[in-house]
Coordinates of C-alpha atoms in Angstrom, one line a residue:
Chain A
X125 CA -42.2 -11.5 25.8
X126 CA -41.7 -7.8 26.3
X127 CA -39.5 -6.2 29.0
X128 CA -40.6 -3.1 30.8
X129 CA -39.6 -0.6 28.4
X130 CA -37.9 1.6 30.8
X131 CA -35.8 -1.1 32.3
X132 CA -35.0 -2.0 28.9
X133 CA -33.5 1.4 27.9
X134 CA -31.4 1.3 31.2
X135 CA -30.2 -2.2 30.1
X136 CA -29.2 -0.9 26.6
X137 CA -27.4 2.1 28.3
X138 CA -25.1 -0.1 30.3
X139 CA -24.7 -2.7 27.4
X140 CA -23.4 0.0 25.4
X141 CA -20.9 1.1 28.2
X142 CA -19.8 -2.6 28.5
X143 CA -19.6 -3.0 24.8
X144 CA -17.2 0.1 24.6
X145 CA -15.0 -1.3 27.3
X146 CA -14.8 -4.6 25.5
X147 CA -14.2 -3.0 22.0
X148 CA -11.3 -0.9 23.6
X149 CA -9.7 -4.2 24.2
X150 CA -10.1 -5.6 20.8
X151 CA -8.1 -4.8 17.8
X152 CA -5.4 -5.8 15.3
X153 CA -2.7 -5.2 17.6
X154 CA -3.1 -7.3 20.7
X155 CA -2.8 -5.3 24.1
X156 CA -3.5 -7.2 27.3
X157 CA -6.0 -5.4 29.3
X158 CA -3.8 -4.9 32.2
X159 CA -1.4 -2.9 29.6
X160 CA -4.5 -0.8 28.5
X161 CA -5.7 0.1 32.2
X162 CA -2.0 0.9 33.2
X163 CA -1.6 3.2 30.2
X164 CA -4.9 4.7 30.7
X165 CA -3.9 5.6 34.3
X166 CA -0.4 6.9 33.1
X167 CA -1.9 8.9 30.4
X168 CA -4.6 10.4 32.7
X169 CA -2.2 11.6 35.3
X170 CA 0.6 12.4 32.7
X171 CA 3.1 10.0 34.0
X172 CA 4.8 9.3 30.9
X173 CA 2.7 6.3 29.3
X174 CA 4.0 4.0 26.6
X175 CA 3.7 5.9 23.1
X176 CA 2.5 3.1 21.1
X177 CA -0.3 1.8 23.4
X178 CA -1.5 5.3 24.4
X179 CA -1.6 6.4 20.9
X180 CA -3.3 3.2 19.9
X181 CA -6.1 3.6 22.7
X182 CA -6.6 7.3 22.6
X183 CA -6.2 8.5 19.1
X184 CA -7.1 5.2 17.0
X185 CA -9.5 3.0 19.1
X186 CA -11.4 5.3 21.3
X187 CA -12.2 8.0 18.7
X188 CA -13.3 5.2 16.5
X189 CA -15.4 3.6 19.1
X190 CA -17.1 7.0 20.1
X191 CA -17.8 7.5 16.2
X192 CA -19.3 4.3 16.0
X193 CA -21.9 4.9 18.9
X194 CA -22.7 8.4 17.6
X195 CA -23.3 7.0 13.9
X196 CA -25.2 4.1 15.2
X197 CA -27.5 6.4 17.1
X198 CA -27.9 8.7 14.2
X199 CA -28.8 5.9 11.8
X200 CA -31.0 4.3 14.4
X201 CA -33.1 7.3 15.2
X202 CA -33.3 8.5 11.4
X203 CA -34.5 5.0 10.4
X204 CA -37.1 5.1 13.0
X205 CA -38.4 8.6 11.8
X206 CA -38.1 7.6 8.2
X207 CA -40.2 4.2 8.9
X208 CA -42.9 6.0 10.9
X209 CA -43.3 9.0 8.5
X210 CA -43.5 7.0 5.4
X211 CA -45.7 4.3 7.4
X212 CA -43.5 1.8 5.4
X213 CA -41.4 -1.0 7.3
X214 CA -38.7 -0.9 4.7
X215 CA -37.8 2.7 5.3
X216 CA -34.4 3.6 6.0
X217 CA -32.6 7.0 6.3
X218 CA -31.1 6.7 2.9
X219 CA -34.5 6.6 1.2
X220 CA -34.7 10.3 0.2
X221 CA -31.6 10.0 -2.1
X222 CA -28.9 10.2 0.6
X223 CA -26.8 7.3 -0.1
X224 CA -26.8 7.6 -3.9
X225 CA -26.3 11.4 -3.8
X226 CA -23.3 10.8 -1.4
X227 CA -21.9 8.1 -3.8
X228 CA -21.7 10.4 -6.7
X229 CA -19.9 13.0 -4.6
X230 CA -17.6 10.3 -3.3
X231 CA -16.9 9.1 -6.8
X232 CA -16.1 12.6 -8.0
X233 CA -13.9 13.0 -4.9
X234 CA -12.0 10.0 -5.7
X235 CA -11.3 11.4 -9.1
X236 CA -10.1 14.6 -7.9
X237 CA -8.7 14.5 -4.6
X238 CA -9.3 12.1 -1.5
X239 CA -9.7 15.0 0.8
X240 CA -12.5 16.3 -1.1
X241 CA -14.4 12.9 -0.6
X242 CA -16.4 14.0 2.6
X243 CA -17.2 17.5 1.4
X244 CA -18.5 16.3 -1.9
X245 CA -20.2 13.5 -0.6
X246 CA -22.2 15.7 1.9
X247 CA -22.9 18.4 -1.0
X248 CA -24.3 15.8 -3.4
X249 CA -26.2 13.8 -0.7
X250 CA -28.0 17.2 0.2
X251 CA -28.5 18.0 -3.7
X252 CA -30.3 14.6 -4.3
X253 CA -32.3 15.0 -1.1
X254 CA -33.1 18.5 -2.2
X255 CA -34.3 17.3 -5.5
X256 CA -36.6 14.6 -3.9
X257 CA -38.1 17.2 -1.6
X258 CA -38.9 19.8 -4.4
X259 CA -40.4 17.2 -6.5
X260 CA -42.8 15.9 -3.8
X261 CA -43.6 19.4 -2.3
X262 CA -47.3 20.5 -2.6
X263 CA -48.5 23.5 -0.4
X264 CA -45.4 24.1 1.3
X265 CA -45.5 20.5 2.8
X266 CA -44.1 17.3 1.6
X267 CA -46.4 14.6 0.3
X268 CA -44.9 11.4 1.7
X269 CA -46.3 9.2 -1.1
X270 CA -44.7 11.3 -3.8
X271 CA -41.5 11.6 -1.6
X272 CA -40.9 8.1 -1.3
X273 CA -41.2 7.6 -5.3
X274 CA -39.2 10.7 -6.0
X275 CA -36.6 9.4 -3.5
X276 CA -36.3 6.0 -5.2
X277 CA -36.2 7.7 -8.7
X278 CA -33.6 10.3 -7.7
X279 CA -31.8 7.4 -6.0
X280 CA -31.7 5.4 -9.4
X281 CA -30.7 8.6 -11.4
X282 CA -27.6 9.3 -9.0
X283 CA -26.7 5.7 -8.9
X284 CA -26.4 5.6 -12.4
X285 CA -24.1 8.6 -12.5
X286 CA -22.0 7.4 -9.7
X287 CA -21.7 4.0 -11.5
X288 CA -20.8 5.5 -14.6
X289 CA -18.1 7.7 -13.1
X290 CA -16.6 4.8 -11.1
X291 CA -16.7 2.4 -13.9
X292 CA -15.2 4.7 -16.4
X293 CA -12.9 7.0 -14.8
X294 CA -12.0 6.0 -11.1
X295 CA -8.5 4.1 -11.0
X296 CA -9.0 3.0 -7.4
X297 CA -11.7 0.7 -7.6
X298 CA -10.9 -0.8 -4.1
X299 CA -10.9 2.5 -2.5
X300 CA -14.4 3.3 -3.8
X301 CA -15.9 0.1 -3.0
X302 CA -14.6 0.4 0.7
X303 CA -16.2 3.7 0.8
X304 CA -19.7 2.4 -0.7
X305 CA -19.7 -0.2 1.9
X306 CA -18.8 2.1 4.7
X307 CA -15.9 2.4 7.2
X308 CA -14.8 4.2 10.3
X309 CA -11.1 3.7 9.7
X310 CA -10.7 7.6 9.5
X311 CA -12.1 8.3 12.8
X312 CA -10.6 11.3 14.6
X313 CA -11.8 13.3 17.7
X314 CA -12.7 16.2 15.3
X315 CA -15.0 14.1 13.5
X316 CA -16.7 12.9 16.8
X317 CA -17.1 16.5 18.0
X318 CA -19.0 17.4 14.9
X319 CA -21.1 14.4 14.8
X320 CA -21.9 14.6 18.3
X321 CA -23.2 18.2 17.7
X322 CA -25.3 16.7 14.9
X323 CA -26.7 14.0 17.2
X324 CA -27.6 16.9 19.8
X325 CA -29.6 18.4 16.9
X326 CA -31.6 15.5 15.7
X327 CA -31.9 13.4 19.0
X328 CA -33.9 15.9 21.2
X329 CA -36.0 17.0 18.1
X330 CA -37.2 13.5 17.8
X331 CA -37.7 13.2 21.5
X332 CA -39.7 16.4 21.1
X333 CA -41.8 15.0 18.4
X334 CA -42.3 11.6 19.9
X335 CA -46.0 12.2 20.5
X336 CA -46.8 13.6 17.1
X337 CA -44.8 10.5 15.6
X338 CA -47.2 8.2 17.7
X339 CA -50.2 10.0 16.3
X340 CA -49.0 9.7 12.9
X341 CA -49.2 5.9 13.2
X342 CA -52.8 6.3 13.2
X343 CA -52.9 8.0 9.8
X344 CA -53.4 11.5 8.6
X345 CA -57.1 11.8 9.2
X346 CA -56.9 10.8 12.7
X347 CA -53.9 12.9 13.5
X348 CA -55.8 16.0 11.9
X349 CA -58.7 15.4 14.1
X350 CA -56.4 15.4 17.1
X351 CA -55.0 18.8 15.9
X352 CA -51.7 17.6 14.9
X353 CA -50.3 19.3 12.0
X354 CA -48.6 16.2 10.2
X355 CA -47.4 17.8 7.1
X356 CA -45.2 20.2 9.3
X357 CA -44.0 17.5 11.5
X358 CA -43.3 15.2 8.5
X359 CA -41.3 18.0 6.5
X360 CA -39.2 18.9 9.7
X361 CA -38.4 15.3 10.8
X362 CA -37.6 14.0 7.3
X363 CA -35.5 17.0 6.4
X364 CA -33.6 16.9 9.5
X365 CA -33.0 13.3 9.4
X366 CA -31.8 13.4 5.8
X367 CA -29.5 16.2 6.6
X368 CA -28.1 14.5 9.7
X369 CA -27.8 11.2 7.7
X370 CA -25.8 12.9 4.9
X371 CA -23.4 14.3 7.5
X372 CA -22.8 10.9 8.9
X373 CA -22.4 9.3 5.4
X374 CA -20.0 11.9 4.3
X375 CA -17.8 10.9 7.2
X376 CA -18.0 7.0 7.4
X377 CA -19.6 6.2 3.8
X378 CA -22.6 4.2 3.3
X379 CA -23.2 1.7 6.1
X380 CA -26.4 -0.1 5.4
X381 CA -29.0 -2.0 7.5
X382 CA -28.7 -0.1 10.7
X383 CA -31.3 2.4 10.2
X384 CA -33.6 -0.4 8.8
X385 CA -33.1 -3.0 11.5
X386 CA -32.5 -1.0 14.6
X387 CA -36.3 0.4 14.7
X388 CA -37.6 -3.2 14.1
X389 CA -35.7 -4.7 16.8
X390 CA -37.0 -1.9 19.2
X391 CA -40.5 -2.4 18.3
X392 CA -40.4 -6.2 18.9
X393 CA -39.0 -5.4 22.3
X394 CA -40.7 -2.2 23.8
X395 CA -43.8 -2.0 21.3
X396 CA -44.8 0.9 18.9
X397 CA -44.8 3.7 21.1
X398 CA -42.3 6.4 20.2
X399 CA -42.1 7.3 24.1
X400 CA -39.5 4.7 24.3
X401 CA -38.6 3.8 20.7
X402 CA -36.7 7.3 20.4
X403 CA -34.4 5.9 22.9
X404 CA -34.4 2.4 22.1
X405 CA -33.8 2.5 18.3
X406 CA -30.6 4.7 18.6
X407 CA -29.2 2.8 21.2
X408 CA -29.8 -0.6 19.3
X409 CA -28.0 1.1 16.3
X410 CA -25.2 2.2 18.5
X411 CA -24.6 -1.5 19.8
X412 CA -24.9 -3.2 16.3
X413 CA -22.5 -0.7 14.7
X414 CA -19.9 -0.9 17.6
X415 CA -19.8 -4.7 17.5
X416 CA -19.8 -4.8 13.5
X417 CA -16.9 -2.2 13.5
X418 CA -14.8 -3.9 16.2
X419 CA -15.1 -7.1 14.0
X420 CA -14.5 -5.2 10.9
X421 CA -11.1 -3.5 12.0
X422 CA -10.0 -6.7 13.7
X423 CA -10.0 -9.3 10.9
X424 CA -6.8 -11.4 10.7
X425 CA -6.9 -10.5 6.8
X426 CA -6.8 -6.7 7.5
X427 CA -9.8 -4.3 7.8
X428 CA -12.9 -5.0 5.8
X429 CA -15.7 -2.5 5.0
X430 CA -18.1 -2.5 8.2
X431 CA -21.2 -2.7 5.8
X432 CA -20.5 -6.3 5.2
X433 CA -20.5 -7.0 9.0
X434 CA -23.6 -4.9 9.7
X435 CA -25.7 -6.8 7.1
X436 CA -24.3 -10.1 8.4
X437 CA -25.5 -9.3 11.8
X438 CA -28.5 -7.2 11.1
X439 CA -30.2 -9.6 8.5
X440 CA -30.2 -12.9 10.6
X441 CA -31.6 -10.8 13.6
X442 CA -34.4 -9.3 11.5
X443 CA -35.1 -12.8 9.9
X444 CA -35.4 -14.2 13.4
X445 CA -37.7 -11.5 14.5
X446 CA -39.9 -12.0 11.4
X447 CA -40.0 -15.7 12.0
X448 CA -41.0 -15.3 15.5
X449 CA -43.9 -12.9 14.5
X450 CA -45.1 -15.4 12.1
X451 CA -45.5 -18.2 14.6
X452 CA -47.3 -15.8 16.9
Chain B
X225 CA -26.5 -40.2 -74.8
X226 CA -23.5 -37.9 -75.3
X227 CA -24.7 -35.8 -72.5
X228 CA -24.7 -38.9 -70.0
X229 CA -21.1 -39.7 -71.1
X230 CA -19.9 -36.0 -70.7
X231 CA -21.7 -35.8 -67.4
X232 CA -20.1 -38.9 -66.2
X233 CA -16.6 -37.8 -67.3
X234 CA -17.1 -34.5 -65.6
X235 CA -18.2 -36.1 -62.4
X236 CA -15.4 -38.4 -62.6
X237 CA -12.9 -35.4 -63.0
X238 CA -14.6 -33.6 -60.3
X239 CA -14.4 -36.4 -57.7
X240 CA -10.8 -37.0 -58.6
X241 CA -9.9 -33.4 -58.2
X242 CA -11.7 -33.1 -55.0
X243 CA -9.9 -36.2 -53.7
X244 CA -6.6 -34.8 -54.7
X245 CA -7.3 -31.3 -53.1
X246 CA -8.5 -32.9 -49.9
X247 CA -5.6 -35.3 -49.9
X248 CA -3.2 -32.4 -50.6
X249 CA -4.9 -30.2 -47.8
X250 CA -4.6 -33.2 -45.4
X251 CA -1.1 -33.8 -46.3
X252 CA -0.1 -30.1 -46.0
X253 CA -1.7 -30.0 -42.6
X254 CA 0.4 -33.0 -41.5
X255 CA 3.5 -31.3 -42.7
X256 CA 2.8 -27.9 -41.0
X257 CA 5.1 -27.3 -38.0
X258 CA 3.5 -28.7 -34.7
X259 CA 1.9 -26.6 -32.0
X260 CA 3.1 -26.1 -28.3
X261 CA 1.3 -26.4 -25.2
X262 CA 2.2 -24.2 -22.3
X263 CA 0.7 -23.4 -18.8
X264 CA -0.2 -19.7 -18.2
X265 CA -0.5 -18.0 -14.8
X266 CA -4.2 -19.1 -14.3
X267 CA -3.0 -22.5 -14.6
X268 CA -4.6 -23.1 -17.9
X269 CA -3.0 -25.4 -20.5
X270 CA -2.9 -23.3 -23.7
X271 CA -2.2 -24.9 -27.2
X272 CA -0.7 -22.4 -29.7
X273 CA -0.2 -23.1 -33.3
X274 CA 3.2 -22.4 -34.4
X275 CA 4.8 -20.3 -35.7
X276 CA 3.3 -17.2 -34.0
X277 CA 3.3 -14.4 -36.4
X278 CA 0.6 -12.0 -35.1
X279 CA 0.6 -11.1 -31.4
X280 CA -2.0 -8.6 -29.7
X281 CA -1.0 -7.4 -26.3
X282 CA -3.8 -6.3 -23.8
X283 CA -1.5 -5.0 -21.1
X284 CA 1.5 -2.8 -21.1
X285 CA 3.4 -5.4 -18.9
X286 CA 2.8 -7.8 -21.8
X287 CA 4.1 -5.5 -24.3
X288 CA 7.2 -4.7 -22.4
X289 CA 8.1 -8.3 -22.1
X290 CA 7.7 -8.8 -25.8
X291 CA 10.2 -6.0 -26.6
X292 CA 12.4 -7.1 -24.0
X293 CA 12.9 -10.8 -25.3
X294 CA 13.3 -9.3 -29.0
X295 CA 9.7 -10.3 -30.2
X296 CA 8.4 -6.8 -30.2
X297 CA 8.2 -7.1 -34.1
X298 CA 5.6 -9.8 -33.8
X299 CA 3.1 -7.1 -32.1
X300 CA 0.3 -6.0 -34.3
X301 CA -1.6 -4.2 -31.8
X302 CA -1.4 -3.0 -28.0
X303 CA -3.2 -0.7 -25.7
X304 CA -3.4 3.1 -25.3
X305 CA -1.9 2.6 -21.9
X306 CA 1.4 1.5 -23.4
X307 CA 4.2 3.8 -22.9
X308 CA 7.5 1.6 -23.1
X309 CA 9.5 1.2 -25.4
X310 CA 8.7 4.3 -27.4
X311 CA 7.9 2.5 -30.7
X312 CA 5.1 0.6 -28.8
X313 CA 3.0 3.6 -28.7
X314 CA 2.9 3.7 -32.5
X315 CA 1.2 0.4 -32.8
X316 CA -2.6 0.4 -33.4
X317 CA -4.4 0.2 -30.1
X318 CA -7.3 -2.1 -29.0
X319 CA -9.9 0.0 -27.3
X320 CA -9.9 -0.5 -23.6
X321 CA -13.1 0.2 -21.9
X322 CA -11.8 1.0 -18.5
X323 CA -9.1 -1.8 -18.9
X324 CA -11.6 -4.2 -20.5
X325 CA -10.7 -5.1 -24.0
X326 CA -13.1 -4.9 -27.2
X327 CA -13.2 -8.4 -28.6
X328 CA -14.2 -7.1 -32.0
X329 CA -11.2 -5.1 -32.4
X330 CA -8.8 -8.0 -31.2
X331 CA -10.5 -10.4 -33.7
X332 CA -10.2 -7.8 -36.3
X333 CA -6.3 -7.9 -36.0
X334 CA -6.3 -11.6 -36.9
X335 CA -3.9 -12.6 -34.2
X336 CA -2.3 -16.0 -33.7
X337 CA -1.8 -15.2 -29.9
X338 CA -3.3 -12.7 -27.5
X339 CA -1.5 -11.7 -24.3
X340 CA -3.7 -10.7 -21.3
X341 CA -3.8 -10.2 -17.5
X342 CA -6.6 -11.0 -15.1
X343 CA -7.8 -7.4 -15.6
X344 CA -9.6 -8.9 -18.6
X345 CA -12.8 -10.8 -17.7
X346 CA -13.0 -14.5 -17.9
X347 CA -15.9 -14.0 -20.5
X348 CA -13.6 -12.0 -22.7
X349 CA -10.8 -14.6 -22.5
X350 CA -13.2 -17.4 -23.1
X351 CA -14.7 -15.6 -26.0
X352 CA -11.4 -15.4 -27.9
X353 CA -10.2 -18.9 -27.0
X354 CA -13.4 -20.8 -27.7
X355 CA -15.4 -19.0 -30.1
X356 CA -12.9 -17.3 -32.4
X357 CA -10.3 -20.0 -31.5
X358 CA -7.3 -17.5 -30.8
X359 CA -5.1 -18.7 -28.3
X360 CA -4.9 -16.5 -25.1
X361 CA -2.2 -16.5 -22.6
X362 CA -2.8 -14.9 -19.3
X363 CA 0.3 -13.6 -17.4
X364 CA -0.1 -12.4 -13.8
X365 CA 3.1 -12.9 -11.9
X366 CA 3.1 -12.9 -8.1
X367 CA 6.7 -12.4 -7.8
X368 CA 9.9 -11.6 -9.6
X369 CA 10.8 -15.3 -10.4
X370 CA 7.3 -15.6 -11.8
X371 CA 8.3 -12.6 -14.0
X372 CA 11.3 -14.6 -15.3
X373 CA 9.1 -17.8 -15.8
X374 CA 6.6 -15.7 -18.0
X375 CA 9.2 -14.2 -20.1
X376 CA 10.9 -17.8 -20.9
X377 CA 7.2 -19.0 -21.7
X378 CA 6.9 -16.1 -24.0
X379 CA 10.3 -16.7 -25.6
X380 CA 9.3 -20.4 -26.2
X381 CA 6.1 -19.5 -27.6
X382 CA 7.4 -16.7 -30.0
X383 CA 10.6 -18.5 -30.9
X384 CA 12.7 -16.1 -29.1
X385 CA 14.1 -18.4 -26.5
X386 CA 17.7 -17.0 -26.5
X387 CA 16.4 -13.4 -26.4
X388 CA 14.2 -14.5 -23.3
X389 CA 17.2 -16.1 -21.7
X390 CA 19.3 -13.2 -22.3
X391 CA 16.7 -10.9 -20.8
X392 CA 16.1 -13.1 -17.6
X393 CA 20.0 -13.1 -16.9
X394 CA 20.3 -9.5 -17.3
X395 CA 17.4 -9.0 -14.9
X396 CA 19.0 -11.4 -12.5
X397 CA 22.3 -9.8 -12.5
X398 CA 21.0 -6.2 -11.9
X399 CA 19.0 -7.4 -9.0
X400 CA 22.0 -9.3 -7.7
X401 CA 24.2 -6.1 -8.2
X402 CA 21.7 -4.2 -6.0
X403 CA 21.6 -6.8 -3.2
X404 CA 25.5 -7.0 -3.2
X405 CA 25.6 -3.3 -2.7
X406 CA 23.0 -3.2 0.3
X407 CA 24.1 -6.4 1.8
X408 CA 26.1 -4.7 4.7
X409 CA 23.4 -2.4 5.7
X410 CA 20.8 -3.2 8.3
X411 CA 17.3 -3.6 6.8
X412 CA 14.9 -0.6 6.8
X413 CA 11.2 -1.3 7.9
X414 CA 8.8 0.1 5.3
X415 CA 5.1 1.0 4.8
X416 CA 3.9 0.8 1.3
X417 CA 0.7 2.9 0.6
X418 CA -1.1 2.2 -2.7
X419 CA -3.9 4.2 -1.3
X420 CA -3.9 6.5 1.9
X421 CA -7.4 6.2 3.3
X422 CA -7.9 3.5 4.3
X423 CA -4.5 2.5 3.8
X424 CA -4.3 -0.1 1.0
X425 CA -0.7 -1.8 0.8
X426 CA 0.9 -4.7 -0.7
X427 CA 0.6 -7.9 1.0
X428 CA 2.8 -11.1 1.1
X429 CA 1.3 -12.6 -2.1
X430 CA 2.0 -9.6 -4.5
X431 CA 4.9 -9.1 -6.9
X432 CA 5.2 -5.4 -5.4
X433 CA 6.0 -7.0 -2.0
X434 CA 8.8 -9.1 -3.7
X435 CA 10.2 -6.0 -5.2
X436 CA 10.3 -4.3 -1.8
X437 CA 12.0 -7.4 -0.3
X438 CA 14.4 -7.6 -3.3
X439 CA 15.4 -3.9 -2.7
X440 CA 16.2 -4.7 0.9
X441 CA 13.0 -3.4 2.6
X442 CA 11.2 -5.1 5.5
X443 CA 7.4 -4.7 4.4
X444 CA 5.4 -4.1 7.5
X445 CA 2.4 -5.8 6.1
X446 CA 4.1 -9.1 5.7
X447 CA 1.8 -10.6 8.3
X448 CA -1.4 -9.7 6.5
X449 CA -3.1 -12.0 3.9
X450 CA -4.0 -11.4 0.3
X451 CA -2.2 -9.5 -2.1
X452 CA -3.5 -6.0 -1.4
X453 CA -5.1 -5.6 1.9
X454 CA -6.0 -2.8 4.2
X455 CA -3.4 -2.2 6.9
X456 CA -4.6 -0.6 10.3
X457 CA -3.3 2.5 11.8
X458 CA -2.8 0.6 15.0
X459 CA -0.5 -1.7 13.1
X460 CA 1.4 1.3 11.6
X461 CA 1.8 2.7 15.2
X462 CA 3.0 -0.6 16.4
X463 CA 5.4 -1.3 13.7
X464 CA 6.7 2.4 13.2
X465 CA 7.9 2.0 9.9
X466 CA 11.5 3.9 9.2
X467 CA 10.2 4.6 5.7
X468 CA 7.1 5.3 3.9
X469 CA 6.4 4.9 0.1
X470 CA 3.4 6.4 -1.6
X471 CA 2.1 5.5 -5.1
X472 CA 1.4 8.0 -7.7
X473 CA -2.0 9.7 -7.9
X474 CA -3.3 9.1 -4.5
X475 CA -3.8 12.7 -3.6
X476 CA -0.7 12.7 -1.5
X477 CA 1.5 15.1 -3.0
X478 CA 4.2 15.8 -0.1
X479 CA 4.8 15.3 3.5
X480 CA 2.2 17.8 4.8
X481 CA -0.4 15.2 4.1
X482 CA 0.9 13.4 7.1
X483 CA 2.2 16.4 9.1
X484 CA -0.8 18.5 8.9
X485 CA -3.5 15.9 8.0
X486 CA -6.4 14.7 10.1
X487 CA -4.2 12.3 11.9
X488 CA -1.0 14.4 12.2
X489 CA -0.6 13.8 15.9
X490 CA -0.3 10.2 15.1
X491 CA 2.0 10.5 12.0
X492 CA 4.3 13.2 13.5
X493 CA 5.3 10.4 15.8
X494 CA 6.2 7.9 13.3
X495 CA 9.6 7.3 12.6
X496 CA 9.6 7.7 8.8
X497 CA 7.7 11.2 9.0
X498 CA 9.8 12.4 12.0
X499 CA 12.9 11.7 9.7
X500 CA 11.5 12.8 6.5
X501 CA 11.8 9.3 5.0
X502 CA 9.1 9.5 2.5
X503 CA 9.4 8.6 -1.1
X504 CA 6.3 9.5 -3.4
X505 CA 6.5 8.0 -6.8
X506 CA 5.9 10.0 -10.0
X507 CA 4.1 8.5 -13.0
X508 CA 7.2 6.6 -14.4
X509 CA 8.2 5.3 -11.1
X510 CA 4.8 4.2 -10.4
X511 CA 4.7 2.2 -13.7
X512 CA 8.1 0.6 -13.0
X513 CA 6.6 -0.7 -9.8
X514 CA 3.1 -1.7 -10.9
X515 CA 3.8 -3.1 -14.2
X516 CA 5.6 -6.5 -13.8
X517 CA 8.0 -7.2 -16.6
X518 CA 11.5 -6.0 -17.7
X519 CA 11.3 -2.6 -16.0
X520 CA 10.8 -4.3 -12.6
X521 CA 14.6 -3.9 -12.4
X522 CA 14.2 -0.1 -12.2
X523 CA 11.6 -0.5 -9.5
X524 CA 14.0 -2.6 -7.3
X525 CA 16.9 -0.1 -7.9
X526 CA 14.7 2.9 -7.2
X527 CA 13.5 1.5 -3.9
X528 CA 16.9 0.3 -2.8
X529 CA 18.4 3.6 -3.6
X530 CA 15.9 5.5 -1.6
X531 CA 16.4 2.8 1.4
X532 CA 20.2 2.9 1.3
X533 CA 21.2 6.0 -0.4
X534 CA 25.0 5.5 1.2
X535 CA 25.2 2.1 -0.7
X536 CA 24.9 3.9 -4.1
X537 CA 27.2 6.9 -3.6

């Protein structure tokens, strides 16, 4: 049961738009759809909108929804690249040390000042990624087998450091735990702007490399015989996706599962070709994160970390797809 | 032959002596003062052998309650977090590895009673109670009357009932005094920030919420569930609190966090920030608020004075 990939991409695009509109009408403060539409009109034409409603829509919900879409796309496309380059179905964009590096930075940030959390998270994520790449470098290119092991080792090392700092030093355990499970609560238009630029870097690059990524699936020997310099493509795509993922993590914390599950769902529906997957995986990521975040911010007991919801939604979907594959 | 006789005599003497000693011991046990069984805040029935002579406190709020009811002299150890009263800091400290006590050190103090809060893991309480046979009382008050009942329990157990009664009456009269003063003012809505991002606050099942209520504040987090939930910016915008209170050590040092920060365009329109009605705790104030015990009255007084300065002129 496969859809025409092209139609599926258009379907996903419209699904995202519908999802955005539905999310806009859901939240901890109940605002009737009529009021939302009225205030969008009043706001757009500068006719004195209700302050409470327009602030909630334009400064709290909308920037957050946009952020969910952008981050979901970044994690989806980064996850796709990671799985392809490592030829590993368990690949996710945090594999090169991003998440544990970011956790160390965030833990230090929670000790020093909450304002430093994003900056330190980014710096330490890049540090962990940098170490992993340095370890696995040979002849100016990365050896992916080495990189996956280096990434895992570096991750364990940084996790130990993060746990040590959090366990012994950080007083605000709830705050740290929330950050480690991810949350879009701090979303502003400024965040949206910078992450959109990040998306503009990574997305066209992966579209550009879509054929190389396809060829890589056949193995290094095949790729070489077809004249594709896999080493260079691997190094560039992995470095860029680690960098952009670090940026995303520094803003919203460690949101798990999106990068892992989105490419798998995409493959089950449109097949292995990156010609379509580079569009499908990020759009699926955007939709999963958007639905998850809308749930996370609207629970009656107050907001809960979105990472809990993404796993709740993503894991059953993946299990279902695996079950179907087994039957086939 | 002689040896046999001597052996028999020795045997008889030994047996008789043993019986006497055992009987005496048994008798002594029976004539010992009884034990007392009380219910702690975890709902456990704890039996404590009386009289209690050596107490180890594993939390500053427990230490404060002991001194306040006049039983401070029974303490043989407390924690390095203790700061009130001044002489509590001179006691030997039980090592607290990020809040979790060292069982070895507690046992080494040979206490009759250990006072704990739920920051200690169940395993530690279990180890002390069941392996070393030391009674452990866990106090975790959820509101101010729960603080009173904990103090009365402590008074009962330590033989300082009258002291506990006096302290509870004193606390009640102070809080009543505050409430009389502010009775004629209309209530101010309040956002309490335990942590700024996401905003952790005190929900309806916490003693901090009860302190706010006792001080005449309307906690905007009343509708959330759980003691320390996250409150959404949406709700802050909707409820538009008249005052904001921020705990110590959150990175928020003055109003510029709100007026110049990431979400300044939202905060600048919130009543509390517009009117500069912001209170940021110093370390001592934070301790008053966060350590349920005799100092809770200072927390209530401080919040009430911030909310209704005219009432205290």
